Each structure stands twice: as structure tokens, then as C-alpha cells.
PDB file of C-alpha atoms in Angstrom:
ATOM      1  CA  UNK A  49       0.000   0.000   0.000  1.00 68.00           C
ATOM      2  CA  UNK A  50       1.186   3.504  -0.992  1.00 66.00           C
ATOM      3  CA  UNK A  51      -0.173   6.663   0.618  1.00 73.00           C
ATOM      4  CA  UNK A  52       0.216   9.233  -2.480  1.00 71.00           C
ATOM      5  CA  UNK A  53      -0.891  12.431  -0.327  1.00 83.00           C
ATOM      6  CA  UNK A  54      -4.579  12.636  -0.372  1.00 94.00           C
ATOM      7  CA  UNK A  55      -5.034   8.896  -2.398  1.00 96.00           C
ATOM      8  CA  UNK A  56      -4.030   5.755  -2.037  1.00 97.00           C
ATOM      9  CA  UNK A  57      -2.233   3.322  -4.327  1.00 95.00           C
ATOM     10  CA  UNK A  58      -1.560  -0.747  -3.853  1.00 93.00           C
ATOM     11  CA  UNK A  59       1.607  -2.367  -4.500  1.00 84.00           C
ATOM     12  CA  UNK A  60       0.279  -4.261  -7.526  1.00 81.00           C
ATOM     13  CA  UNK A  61       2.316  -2.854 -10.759  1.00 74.00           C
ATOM     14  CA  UNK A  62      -0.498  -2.013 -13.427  1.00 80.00           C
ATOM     15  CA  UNK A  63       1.923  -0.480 -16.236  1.00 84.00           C
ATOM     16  CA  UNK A  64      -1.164   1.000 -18.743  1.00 93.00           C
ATOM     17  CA  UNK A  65      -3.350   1.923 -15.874  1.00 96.00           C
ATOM     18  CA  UNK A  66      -3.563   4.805 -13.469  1.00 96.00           C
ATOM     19  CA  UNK A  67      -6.075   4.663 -10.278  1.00 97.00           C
ATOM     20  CA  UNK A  68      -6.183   6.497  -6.455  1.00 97.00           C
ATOM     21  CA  UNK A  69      -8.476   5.443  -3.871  1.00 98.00           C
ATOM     22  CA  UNK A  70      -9.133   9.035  -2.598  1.00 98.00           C
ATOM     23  CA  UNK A  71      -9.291  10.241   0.702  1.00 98.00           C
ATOM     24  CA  UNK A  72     -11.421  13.248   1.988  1.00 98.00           C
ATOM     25  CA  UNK A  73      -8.500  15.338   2.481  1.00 97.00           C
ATOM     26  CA  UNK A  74      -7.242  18.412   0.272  1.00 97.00           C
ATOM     27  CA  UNK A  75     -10.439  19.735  -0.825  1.00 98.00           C
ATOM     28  CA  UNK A  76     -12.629  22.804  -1.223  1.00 98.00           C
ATOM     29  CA  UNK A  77     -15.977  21.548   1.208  1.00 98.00           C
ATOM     30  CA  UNK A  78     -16.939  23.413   4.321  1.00 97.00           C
ATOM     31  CA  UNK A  79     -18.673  21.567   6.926  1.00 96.00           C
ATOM     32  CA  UNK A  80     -19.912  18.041   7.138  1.00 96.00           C
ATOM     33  CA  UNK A  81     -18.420  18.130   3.801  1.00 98.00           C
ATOM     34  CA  UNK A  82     -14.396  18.878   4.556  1.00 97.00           C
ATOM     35  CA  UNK A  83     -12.843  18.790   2.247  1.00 97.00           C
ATOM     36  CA  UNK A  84     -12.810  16.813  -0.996  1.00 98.00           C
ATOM     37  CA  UNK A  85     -16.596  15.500  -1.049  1.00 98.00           C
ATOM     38  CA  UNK A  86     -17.199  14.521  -4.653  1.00 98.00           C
ATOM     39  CA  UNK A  87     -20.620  13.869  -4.479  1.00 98.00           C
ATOM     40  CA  UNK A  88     -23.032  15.942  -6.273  1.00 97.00           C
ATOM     41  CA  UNK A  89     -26.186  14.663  -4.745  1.00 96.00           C
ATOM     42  CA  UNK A  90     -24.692  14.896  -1.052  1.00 95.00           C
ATOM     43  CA  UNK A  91     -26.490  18.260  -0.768  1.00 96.00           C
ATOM     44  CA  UNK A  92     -23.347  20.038  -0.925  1.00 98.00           C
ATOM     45  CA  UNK A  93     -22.499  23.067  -3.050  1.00 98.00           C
ATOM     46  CA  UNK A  94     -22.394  22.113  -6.916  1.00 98.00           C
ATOM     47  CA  UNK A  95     -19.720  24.501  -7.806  1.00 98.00           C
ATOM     48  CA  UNK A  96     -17.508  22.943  -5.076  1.00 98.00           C
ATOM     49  CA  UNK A  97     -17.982  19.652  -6.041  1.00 98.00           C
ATOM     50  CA  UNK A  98     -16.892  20.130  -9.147  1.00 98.00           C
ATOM     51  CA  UNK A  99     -13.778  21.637  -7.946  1.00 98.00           C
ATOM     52  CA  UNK A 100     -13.208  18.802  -6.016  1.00 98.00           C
ATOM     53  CA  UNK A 101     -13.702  16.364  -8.840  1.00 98.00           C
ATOM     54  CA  UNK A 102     -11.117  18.090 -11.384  1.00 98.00           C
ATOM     55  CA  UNK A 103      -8.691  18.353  -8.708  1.00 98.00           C
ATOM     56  CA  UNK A 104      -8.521  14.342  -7.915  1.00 98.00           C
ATOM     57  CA  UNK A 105      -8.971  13.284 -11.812  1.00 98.00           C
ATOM     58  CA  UNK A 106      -5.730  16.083 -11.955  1.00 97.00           C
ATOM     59  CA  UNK A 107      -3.511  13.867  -9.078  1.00 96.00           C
ATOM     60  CA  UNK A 108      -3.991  11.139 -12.009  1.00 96.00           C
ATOM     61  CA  UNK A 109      -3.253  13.096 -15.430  1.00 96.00           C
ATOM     62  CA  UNK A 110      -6.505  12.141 -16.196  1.00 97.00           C
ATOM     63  CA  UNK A 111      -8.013  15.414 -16.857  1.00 97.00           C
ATOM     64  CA  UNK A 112      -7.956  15.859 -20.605  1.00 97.00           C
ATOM     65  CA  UNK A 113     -10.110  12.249 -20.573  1.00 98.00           C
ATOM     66  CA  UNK A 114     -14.128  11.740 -20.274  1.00 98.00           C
ATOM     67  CA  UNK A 115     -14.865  11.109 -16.797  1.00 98.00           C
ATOM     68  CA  UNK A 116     -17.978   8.280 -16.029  1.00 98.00           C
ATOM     69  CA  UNK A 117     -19.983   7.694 -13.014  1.00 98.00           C
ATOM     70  CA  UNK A 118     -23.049   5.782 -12.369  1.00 98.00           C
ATOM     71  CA  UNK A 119     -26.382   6.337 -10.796  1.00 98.00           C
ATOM     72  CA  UNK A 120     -25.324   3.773  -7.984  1.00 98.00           C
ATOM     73  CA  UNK A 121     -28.271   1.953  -6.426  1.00 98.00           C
ATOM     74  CA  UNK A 122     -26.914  -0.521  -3.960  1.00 98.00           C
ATOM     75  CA  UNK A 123     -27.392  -3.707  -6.849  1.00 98.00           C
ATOM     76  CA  UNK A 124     -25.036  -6.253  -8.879  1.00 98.00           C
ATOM     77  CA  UNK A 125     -25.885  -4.609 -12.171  1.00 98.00           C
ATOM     78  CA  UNK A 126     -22.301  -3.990 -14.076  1.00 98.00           C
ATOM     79  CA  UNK A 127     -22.195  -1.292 -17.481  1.00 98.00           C
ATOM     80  CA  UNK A 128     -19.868  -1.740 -19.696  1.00 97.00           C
ATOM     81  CA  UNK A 129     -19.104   1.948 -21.073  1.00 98.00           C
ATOM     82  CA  UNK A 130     -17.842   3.089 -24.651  1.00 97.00           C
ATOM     83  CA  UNK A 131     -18.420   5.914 -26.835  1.00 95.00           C
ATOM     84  CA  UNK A 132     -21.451   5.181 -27.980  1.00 96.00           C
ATOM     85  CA  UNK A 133     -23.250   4.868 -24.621  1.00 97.00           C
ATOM     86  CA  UNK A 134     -20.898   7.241 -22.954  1.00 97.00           C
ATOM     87  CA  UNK A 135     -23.773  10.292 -22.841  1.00 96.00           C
ATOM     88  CA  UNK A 136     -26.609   7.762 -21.446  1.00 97.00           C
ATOM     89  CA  UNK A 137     -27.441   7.714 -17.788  1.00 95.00           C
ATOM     90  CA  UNK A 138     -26.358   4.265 -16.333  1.00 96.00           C
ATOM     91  CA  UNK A 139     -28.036   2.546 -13.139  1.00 98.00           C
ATOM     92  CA  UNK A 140     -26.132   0.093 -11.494  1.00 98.00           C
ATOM     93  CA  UNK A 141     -22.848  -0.306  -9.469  1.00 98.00           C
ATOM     94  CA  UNK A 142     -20.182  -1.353 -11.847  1.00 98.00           C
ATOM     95  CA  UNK A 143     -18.462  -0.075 -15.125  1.00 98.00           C
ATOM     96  CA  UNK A 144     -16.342  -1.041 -17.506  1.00 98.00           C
ATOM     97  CA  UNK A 145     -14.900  -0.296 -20.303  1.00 97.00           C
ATOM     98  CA  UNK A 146     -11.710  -0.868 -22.630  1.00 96.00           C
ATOM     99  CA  UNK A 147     -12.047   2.692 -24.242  1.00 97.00           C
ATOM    100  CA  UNK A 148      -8.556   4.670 -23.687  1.00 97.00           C
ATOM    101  CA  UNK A 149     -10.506   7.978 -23.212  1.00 98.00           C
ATOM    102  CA  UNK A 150     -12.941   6.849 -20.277  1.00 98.00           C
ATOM    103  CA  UNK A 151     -11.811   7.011 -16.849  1.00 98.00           C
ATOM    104  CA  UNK A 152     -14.181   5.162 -14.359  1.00 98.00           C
ATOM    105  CA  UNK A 153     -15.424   6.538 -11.253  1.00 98.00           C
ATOM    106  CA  UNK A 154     -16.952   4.823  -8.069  1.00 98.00           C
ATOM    107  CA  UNK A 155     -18.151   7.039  -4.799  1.00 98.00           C
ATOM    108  CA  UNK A 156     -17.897   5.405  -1.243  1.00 98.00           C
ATOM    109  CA  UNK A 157     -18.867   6.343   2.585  1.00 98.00           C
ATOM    110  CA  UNK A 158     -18.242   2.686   3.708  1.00 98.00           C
ATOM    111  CA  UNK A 159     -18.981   0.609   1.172  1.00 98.00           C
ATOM    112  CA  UNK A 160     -15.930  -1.343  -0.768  1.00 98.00           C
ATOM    113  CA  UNK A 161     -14.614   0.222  -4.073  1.00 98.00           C
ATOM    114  CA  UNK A 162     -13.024  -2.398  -5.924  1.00 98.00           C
ATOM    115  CA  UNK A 163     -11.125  -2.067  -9.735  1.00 98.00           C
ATOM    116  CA  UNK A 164     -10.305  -5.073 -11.881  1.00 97.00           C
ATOM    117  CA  UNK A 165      -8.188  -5.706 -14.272  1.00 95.00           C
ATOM    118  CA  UNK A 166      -6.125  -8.265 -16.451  1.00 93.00           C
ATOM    119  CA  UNK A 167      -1.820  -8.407 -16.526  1.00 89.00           C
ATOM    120  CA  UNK A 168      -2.516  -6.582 -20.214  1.00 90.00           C
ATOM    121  CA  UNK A 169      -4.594  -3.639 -18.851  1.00 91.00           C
ATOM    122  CA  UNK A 170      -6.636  -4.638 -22.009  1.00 93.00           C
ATOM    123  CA  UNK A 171      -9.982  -3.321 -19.862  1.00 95.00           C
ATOM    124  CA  UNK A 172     -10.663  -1.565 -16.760  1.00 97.00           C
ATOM    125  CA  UNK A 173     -13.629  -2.200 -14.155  1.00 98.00           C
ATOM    126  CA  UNK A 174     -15.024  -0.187 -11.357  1.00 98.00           C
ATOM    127  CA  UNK A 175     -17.041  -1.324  -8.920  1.00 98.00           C
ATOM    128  CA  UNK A 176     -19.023  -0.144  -5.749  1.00 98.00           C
ATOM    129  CA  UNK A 177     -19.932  -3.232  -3.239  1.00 98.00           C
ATOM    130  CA  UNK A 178     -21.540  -2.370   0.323  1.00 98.00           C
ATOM    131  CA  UNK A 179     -23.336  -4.902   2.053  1.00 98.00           C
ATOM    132  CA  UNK A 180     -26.354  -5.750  -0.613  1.00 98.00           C
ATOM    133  CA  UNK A 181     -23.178  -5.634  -3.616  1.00 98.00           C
ATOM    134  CA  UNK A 182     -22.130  -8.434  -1.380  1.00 98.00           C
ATOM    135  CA  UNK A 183     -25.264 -10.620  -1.114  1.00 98.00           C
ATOM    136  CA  UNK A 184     -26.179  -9.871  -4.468  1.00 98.00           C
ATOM    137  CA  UNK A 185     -22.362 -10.627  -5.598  1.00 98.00           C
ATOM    138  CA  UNK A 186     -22.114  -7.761  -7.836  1.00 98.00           C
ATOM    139  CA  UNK A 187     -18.035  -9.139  -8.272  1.00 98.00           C
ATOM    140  CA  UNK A 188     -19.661 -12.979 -10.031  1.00 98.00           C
ATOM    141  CA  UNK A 189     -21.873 -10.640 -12.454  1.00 97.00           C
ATOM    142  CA  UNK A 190     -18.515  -8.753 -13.217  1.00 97.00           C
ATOM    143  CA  UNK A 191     -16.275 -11.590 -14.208  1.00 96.00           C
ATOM    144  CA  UNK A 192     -19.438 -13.211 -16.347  1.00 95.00           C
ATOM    145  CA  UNK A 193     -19.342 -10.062 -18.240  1.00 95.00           C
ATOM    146  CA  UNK A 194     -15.435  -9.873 -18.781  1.00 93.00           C
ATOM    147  CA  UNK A 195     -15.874 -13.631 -20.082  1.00 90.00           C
ATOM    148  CA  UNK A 196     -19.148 -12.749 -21.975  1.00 88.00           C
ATOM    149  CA  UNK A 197     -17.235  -9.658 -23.912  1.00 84.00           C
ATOM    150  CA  UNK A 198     -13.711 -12.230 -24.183  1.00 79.00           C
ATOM    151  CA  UNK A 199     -11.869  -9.572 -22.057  1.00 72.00           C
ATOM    152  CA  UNK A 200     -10.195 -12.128 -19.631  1.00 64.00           C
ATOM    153  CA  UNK A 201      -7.684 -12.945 -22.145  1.00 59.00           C
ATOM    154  CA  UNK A 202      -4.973 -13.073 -19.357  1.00 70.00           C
ATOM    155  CA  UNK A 203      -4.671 -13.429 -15.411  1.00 89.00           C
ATOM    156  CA  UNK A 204      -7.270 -10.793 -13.867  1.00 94.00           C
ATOM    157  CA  UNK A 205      -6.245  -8.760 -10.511  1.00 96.00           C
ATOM    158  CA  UNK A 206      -8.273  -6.977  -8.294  1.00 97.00           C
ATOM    159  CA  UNK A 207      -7.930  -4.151  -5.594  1.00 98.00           C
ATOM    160  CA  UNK A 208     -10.249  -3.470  -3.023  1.00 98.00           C
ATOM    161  CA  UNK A 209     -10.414  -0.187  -1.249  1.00 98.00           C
ATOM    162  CA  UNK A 210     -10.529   1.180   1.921  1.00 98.00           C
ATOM    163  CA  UNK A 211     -13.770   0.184   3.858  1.00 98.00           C
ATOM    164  CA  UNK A 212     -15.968  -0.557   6.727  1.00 98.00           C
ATOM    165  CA  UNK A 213     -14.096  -2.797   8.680  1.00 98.00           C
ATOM    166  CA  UNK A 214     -15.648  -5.709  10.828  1.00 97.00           C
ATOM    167  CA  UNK A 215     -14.957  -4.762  14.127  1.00 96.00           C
ATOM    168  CA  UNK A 216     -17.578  -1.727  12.825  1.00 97.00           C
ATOM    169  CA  UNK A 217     -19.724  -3.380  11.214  1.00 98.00           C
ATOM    170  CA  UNK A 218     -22.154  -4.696  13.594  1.00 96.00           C
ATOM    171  CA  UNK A 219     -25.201  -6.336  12.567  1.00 97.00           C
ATOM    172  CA  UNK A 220     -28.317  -7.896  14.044  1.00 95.00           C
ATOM    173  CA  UNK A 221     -29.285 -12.185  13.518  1.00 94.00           C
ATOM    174  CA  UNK A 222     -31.681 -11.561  10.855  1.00 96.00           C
ATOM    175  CA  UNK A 223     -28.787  -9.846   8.696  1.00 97.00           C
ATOM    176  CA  UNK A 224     -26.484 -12.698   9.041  1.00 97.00           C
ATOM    177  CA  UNK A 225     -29.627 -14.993   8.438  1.00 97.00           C
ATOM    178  CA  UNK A 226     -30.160 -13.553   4.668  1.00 98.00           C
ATOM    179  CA  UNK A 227     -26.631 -14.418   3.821  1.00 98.00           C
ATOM    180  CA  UNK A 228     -26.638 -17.601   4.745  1.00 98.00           C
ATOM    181  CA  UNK A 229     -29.742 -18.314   3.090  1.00 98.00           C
ATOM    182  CA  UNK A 230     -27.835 -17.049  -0.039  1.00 97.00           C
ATOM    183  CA  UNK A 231     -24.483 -19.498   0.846  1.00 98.00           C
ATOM    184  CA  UNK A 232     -24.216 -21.183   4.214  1.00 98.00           C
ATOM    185  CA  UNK A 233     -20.626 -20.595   3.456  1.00 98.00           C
ATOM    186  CA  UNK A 234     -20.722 -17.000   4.086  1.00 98.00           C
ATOM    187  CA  UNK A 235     -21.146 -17.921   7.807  1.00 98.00           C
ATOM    188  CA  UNK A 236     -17.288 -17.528   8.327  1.00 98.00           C
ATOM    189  CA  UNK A 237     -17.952 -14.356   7.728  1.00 98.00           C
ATOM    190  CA  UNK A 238     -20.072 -13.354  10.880  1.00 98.00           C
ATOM    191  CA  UNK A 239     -18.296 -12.904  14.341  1.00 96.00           C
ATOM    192  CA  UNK A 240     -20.599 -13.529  17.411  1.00 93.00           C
ATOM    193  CA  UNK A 241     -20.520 -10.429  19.872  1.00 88.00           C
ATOM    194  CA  UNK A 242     -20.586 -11.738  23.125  1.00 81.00           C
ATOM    195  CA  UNK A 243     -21.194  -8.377  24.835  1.00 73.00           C
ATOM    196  CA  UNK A 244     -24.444  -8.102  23.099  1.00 80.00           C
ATOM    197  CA  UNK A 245     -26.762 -10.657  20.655  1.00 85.00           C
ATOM    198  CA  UNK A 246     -25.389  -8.906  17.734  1.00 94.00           C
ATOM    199  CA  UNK A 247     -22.247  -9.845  15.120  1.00 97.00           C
ATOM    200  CA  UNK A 248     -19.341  -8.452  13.147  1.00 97.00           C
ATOM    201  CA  UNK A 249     -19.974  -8.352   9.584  1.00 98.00           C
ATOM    202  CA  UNK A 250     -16.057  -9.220   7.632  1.00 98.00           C
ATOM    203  CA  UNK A 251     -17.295  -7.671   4.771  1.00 98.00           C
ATOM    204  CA  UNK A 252     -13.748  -7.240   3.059  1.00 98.00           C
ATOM    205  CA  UNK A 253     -12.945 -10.824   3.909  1.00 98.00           C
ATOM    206  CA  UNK A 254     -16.128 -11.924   2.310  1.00 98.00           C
ATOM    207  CA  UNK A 255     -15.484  -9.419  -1.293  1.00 98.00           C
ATOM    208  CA  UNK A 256     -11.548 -11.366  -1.077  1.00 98.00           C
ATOM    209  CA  UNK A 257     -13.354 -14.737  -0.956  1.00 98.00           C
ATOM    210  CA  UNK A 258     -16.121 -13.646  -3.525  1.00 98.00           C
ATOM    211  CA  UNK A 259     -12.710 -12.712  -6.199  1.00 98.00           C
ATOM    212  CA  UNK A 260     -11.022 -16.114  -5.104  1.00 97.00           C
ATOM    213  CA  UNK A 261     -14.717 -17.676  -6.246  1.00 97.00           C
ATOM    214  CA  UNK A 262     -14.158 -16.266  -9.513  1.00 95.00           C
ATOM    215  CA  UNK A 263     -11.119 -17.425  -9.763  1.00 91.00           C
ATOM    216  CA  UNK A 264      -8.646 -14.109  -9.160  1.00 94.00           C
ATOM    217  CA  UNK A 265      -6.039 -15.290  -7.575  1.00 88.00           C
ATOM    218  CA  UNK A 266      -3.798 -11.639  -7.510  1.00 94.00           C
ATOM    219  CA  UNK A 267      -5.619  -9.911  -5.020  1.00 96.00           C
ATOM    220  CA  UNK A 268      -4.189  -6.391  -3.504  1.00 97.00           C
ATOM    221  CA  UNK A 269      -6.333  -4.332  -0.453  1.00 97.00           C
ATOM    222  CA  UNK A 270      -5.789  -1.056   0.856  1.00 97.00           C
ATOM    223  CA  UNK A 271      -7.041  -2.619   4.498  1.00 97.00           C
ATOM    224  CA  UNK A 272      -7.804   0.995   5.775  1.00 98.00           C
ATOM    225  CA  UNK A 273     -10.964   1.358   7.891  1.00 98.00           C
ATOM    226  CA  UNK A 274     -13.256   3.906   7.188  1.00 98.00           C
ATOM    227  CA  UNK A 275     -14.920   4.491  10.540  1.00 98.00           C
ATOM    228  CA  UNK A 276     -12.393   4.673  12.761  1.00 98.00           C
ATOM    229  CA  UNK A 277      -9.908   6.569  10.462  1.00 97.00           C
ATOM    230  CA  UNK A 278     -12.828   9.691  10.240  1.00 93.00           C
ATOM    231  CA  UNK A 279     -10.205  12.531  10.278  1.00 95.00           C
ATOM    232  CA  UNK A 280      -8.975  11.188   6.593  1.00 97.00           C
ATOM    233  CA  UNK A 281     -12.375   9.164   5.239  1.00 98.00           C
ATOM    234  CA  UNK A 282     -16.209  10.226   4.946  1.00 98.00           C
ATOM    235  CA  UNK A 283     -18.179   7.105   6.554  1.00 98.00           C
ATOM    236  CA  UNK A 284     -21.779   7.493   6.834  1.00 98.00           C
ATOM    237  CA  UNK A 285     -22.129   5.084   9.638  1.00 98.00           C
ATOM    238  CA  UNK A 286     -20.304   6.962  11.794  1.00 97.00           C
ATOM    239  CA  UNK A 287     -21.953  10.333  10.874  1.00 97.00           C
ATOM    240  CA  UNK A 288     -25.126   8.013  11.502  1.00 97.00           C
ATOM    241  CA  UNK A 289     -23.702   7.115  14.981  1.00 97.00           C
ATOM    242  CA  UNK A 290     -22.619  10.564  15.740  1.00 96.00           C
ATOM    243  CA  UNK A 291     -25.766  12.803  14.000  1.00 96.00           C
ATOM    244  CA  UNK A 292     -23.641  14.882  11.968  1.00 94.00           C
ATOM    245  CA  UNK A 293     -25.261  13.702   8.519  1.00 95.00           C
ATOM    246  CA  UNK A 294     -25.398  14.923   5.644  1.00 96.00           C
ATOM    247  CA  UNK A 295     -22.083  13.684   4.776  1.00 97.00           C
ATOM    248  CA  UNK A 296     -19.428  13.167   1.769  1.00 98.00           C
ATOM    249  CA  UNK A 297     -18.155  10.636  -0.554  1.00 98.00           C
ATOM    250  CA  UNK A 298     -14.800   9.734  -1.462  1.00 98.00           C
ATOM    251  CA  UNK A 299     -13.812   9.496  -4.840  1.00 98.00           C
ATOM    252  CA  UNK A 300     -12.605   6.303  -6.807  1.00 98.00           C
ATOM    253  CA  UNK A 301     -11.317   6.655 -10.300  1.00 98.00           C
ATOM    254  CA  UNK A 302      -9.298   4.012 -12.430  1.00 98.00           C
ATOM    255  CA  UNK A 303      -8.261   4.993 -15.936  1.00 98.00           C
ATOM    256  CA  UNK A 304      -6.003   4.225 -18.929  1.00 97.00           C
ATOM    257  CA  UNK A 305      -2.657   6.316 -19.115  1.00 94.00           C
ATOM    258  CA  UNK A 306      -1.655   8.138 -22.540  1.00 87.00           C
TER     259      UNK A 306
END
């Protein structure tokens, strides 16, 4: 893991891509919003958003591309993105694309931003996975699209971001009870809290064994928790614990260099 001032970087060498899992530092936001909140639906101040936005895609040398987000709705739906869809609205919580001049972007409070790739940079993918990204296994419908457009022509990596960590992630029986109804498996991934009838939630140990299901082997995580580390990430649980919502979004982007 590199810390590259307000973004960080993992120690997997991706020679034809460029990518920074952002921070909330070094910004223009006042506010529940300090400083680089890239969200423009947060409720926050349009103009400074914006500001915020050209200044991260600037850290990259990704300026002079076409920047892409998606309407993200908490599901496993994944876009792939090219010039002739580019303009359209997207719904869903994954993109990808293998166009040169599209740079992907993913917003977070929490949830897990993860990029793929293959050992050719040949495509990039973005995606956004909280809890229901999880149980829906938005990273499955990802690698069924990279083998349904013949992307995975080589060995795939993936990096997951910073997120909520499990020892902040508490959850009540009935959560843990809709996983394993989806894969008695995922019970390994529920801690009991003995204090309380409540568990831990690993959700970045269950995204690692979701890629390892799909068969990436070259995994890298920037194991950062986004609750407890407040004074450099937005996390809306802990603005929820603390009633000082509205607040931010971090900024994800992954992109092709020139």
C-alpha cells in the first residue's frame, strides 16, 4: 500500500493503468463536507464539487479524458461503457470499459470500491460493493461479463479499497440470516458479539473470498478502515452514529494512461 498524499495506491504494478483510492483530504468543502466530497447529490455546493472532482482526476493526469460515473443503487448490475453509450445515464454499481478515453469513477462512505483488471490492462472495471453488492455478488456478475465480452484474455487482478471494517460493522441475527440463506458458506464471515446478541460483519474478507470464487487469484487491499480513520475518510455510519449527517463521498477513479 502507498499513501500518495490525499489517495491511495496498492503495491500491484499495473503499467497501462492509473487509479487512487481518494481520501477526503485536500479539498474545497466546508462543513460536514471537509474537504474533498465529490458527491453531487450529497447536498453540498455544486460549484464545489466540481472543484473537487477536477482536482482528484488532476492527481492522475486524467483530466484531458471523459470522466464516467453511475447512478449507484446498492445492486449487482455492471455497465460496460464506450463511446457510444458514454452520454446515457447508467443505473447500477459497476463499469467497464476498454475505451482509452474513459476514466471510471466509483463514490464510497463505507462501502468497498473495488477495480479489476487483467496483466494486459486490455480493460478496466469499477465497482461499488456495500453490504447488498455483497449478497447480491455484484463481483460474479462482473467476471461473467469480462468472459461474456472475451476480455479475460490473461490473469485478472483486483484491488479493493478502503472500507468498513468488521470490528464496525455490527449487525443484528436476521442480517447474518439472509446471507446464509444465499451461501451457508458465508457464515465464516459473521463474528458472534458476546457483549451483546449482535455480530461483526467481515465484509472485506467476504469481497476477497467472492474474487477467489471467480477465480482471481492476484488480489491487492488497501485494508484501511473507514470508521475509525474519520479525520482522513467520509463514513456514513459513523456520521449516523454521531448525528452529523449529511455527509461526503470519497472518490474512486481508475483509468487508462496516454
Amino acid at each position: 500500500m502507498r499513501n500518495k498524499d490525499n489517495f491511495f495506491k496498492a503495491d500491484i504494478e499495473a503499467n497501462n493503468i492509473t487509479y487512487g483510492f481518494f481520501t477526503k483530504k485536500n479539498g474545497f468543502s466546508k462543513n460536514n463536507f471537509y474537504s474533498l466530497n465529490c458527491s453531487l447529490s450529497s447536498g453540498d455546493k455544486k460549484n464545489l464539487v466540481e472543484k473537487n472532482i477536477l482536482s482528484a482526476i488532476k492527481k492522475l493526469g486524467l483530466e484531458k479524458k471523459k470522466l464516467k460515473f453511475t447512478n449507484q443503487i446498492h445492486s449487482s448490475k455492471v455497465n460496460f461503457v464506450d463511446i457510444r453509450n458514454y452520454d446515457k445515464v447508467t443505473n447500477g454499481d459497476g463499469l467497464m470499459t476498454k475505451d482509452k478515453d474513459i476514466v471510471l469513477a466509483i463514490l464510497t462512505a463505507d462501502c468497498a470500491p473495488i477495480f479489476i483488471s487483467d496483466n494486459k490492462n486490455s480493460f478496466i472495471c469499477a465497482l461499488h460493493s456495500g453490504w447488498k453488492g455483497c449478497l447480491k455478488n455484484i463481483i460474479k456478475n462482473a467476471t461473467n461479463k469480462i468472459k461474456s465480452l472475451s476480455l479475460n484474455k490473461s490473469e485478472l487482478f483486483a484491488i479493493v479499497g478502503p472500507c468498513l471494517n468488521k470490528e464496525n460493522f455490527e449487525v443484528d441475527s436476521r442480517f447474518k440470516e439472509i446471507f446464509l440463506k444465499s451461501n451457508v458458506d458465508y457464515n465464516k464471515f459473521f463474528f458472534h458479539n458476546i457483549n451483546y446478541d449482535k455480530y461483526f460483519f467481515d465484509m472485506r474478507g467476504l469481497i476477497n473470498y467472492q474474487l477467489k470464487a471467480c477465480l482471481i487469484k492476484n488480489i491487492s487491499n488497501i485494508d484501511l478502515d473507514t470508521y475509525s480513520n474519520k479525520n482522513i475518510f467520509f463514513s456514513h455510519r459513523y456520521s449516523t452514529h454521531n448525528n452529523i449527517l449529511p455527509t461526503g463521498r470519497m472518490i474512486n477513479l481508475i483509468g487508462f494512461k496516454d
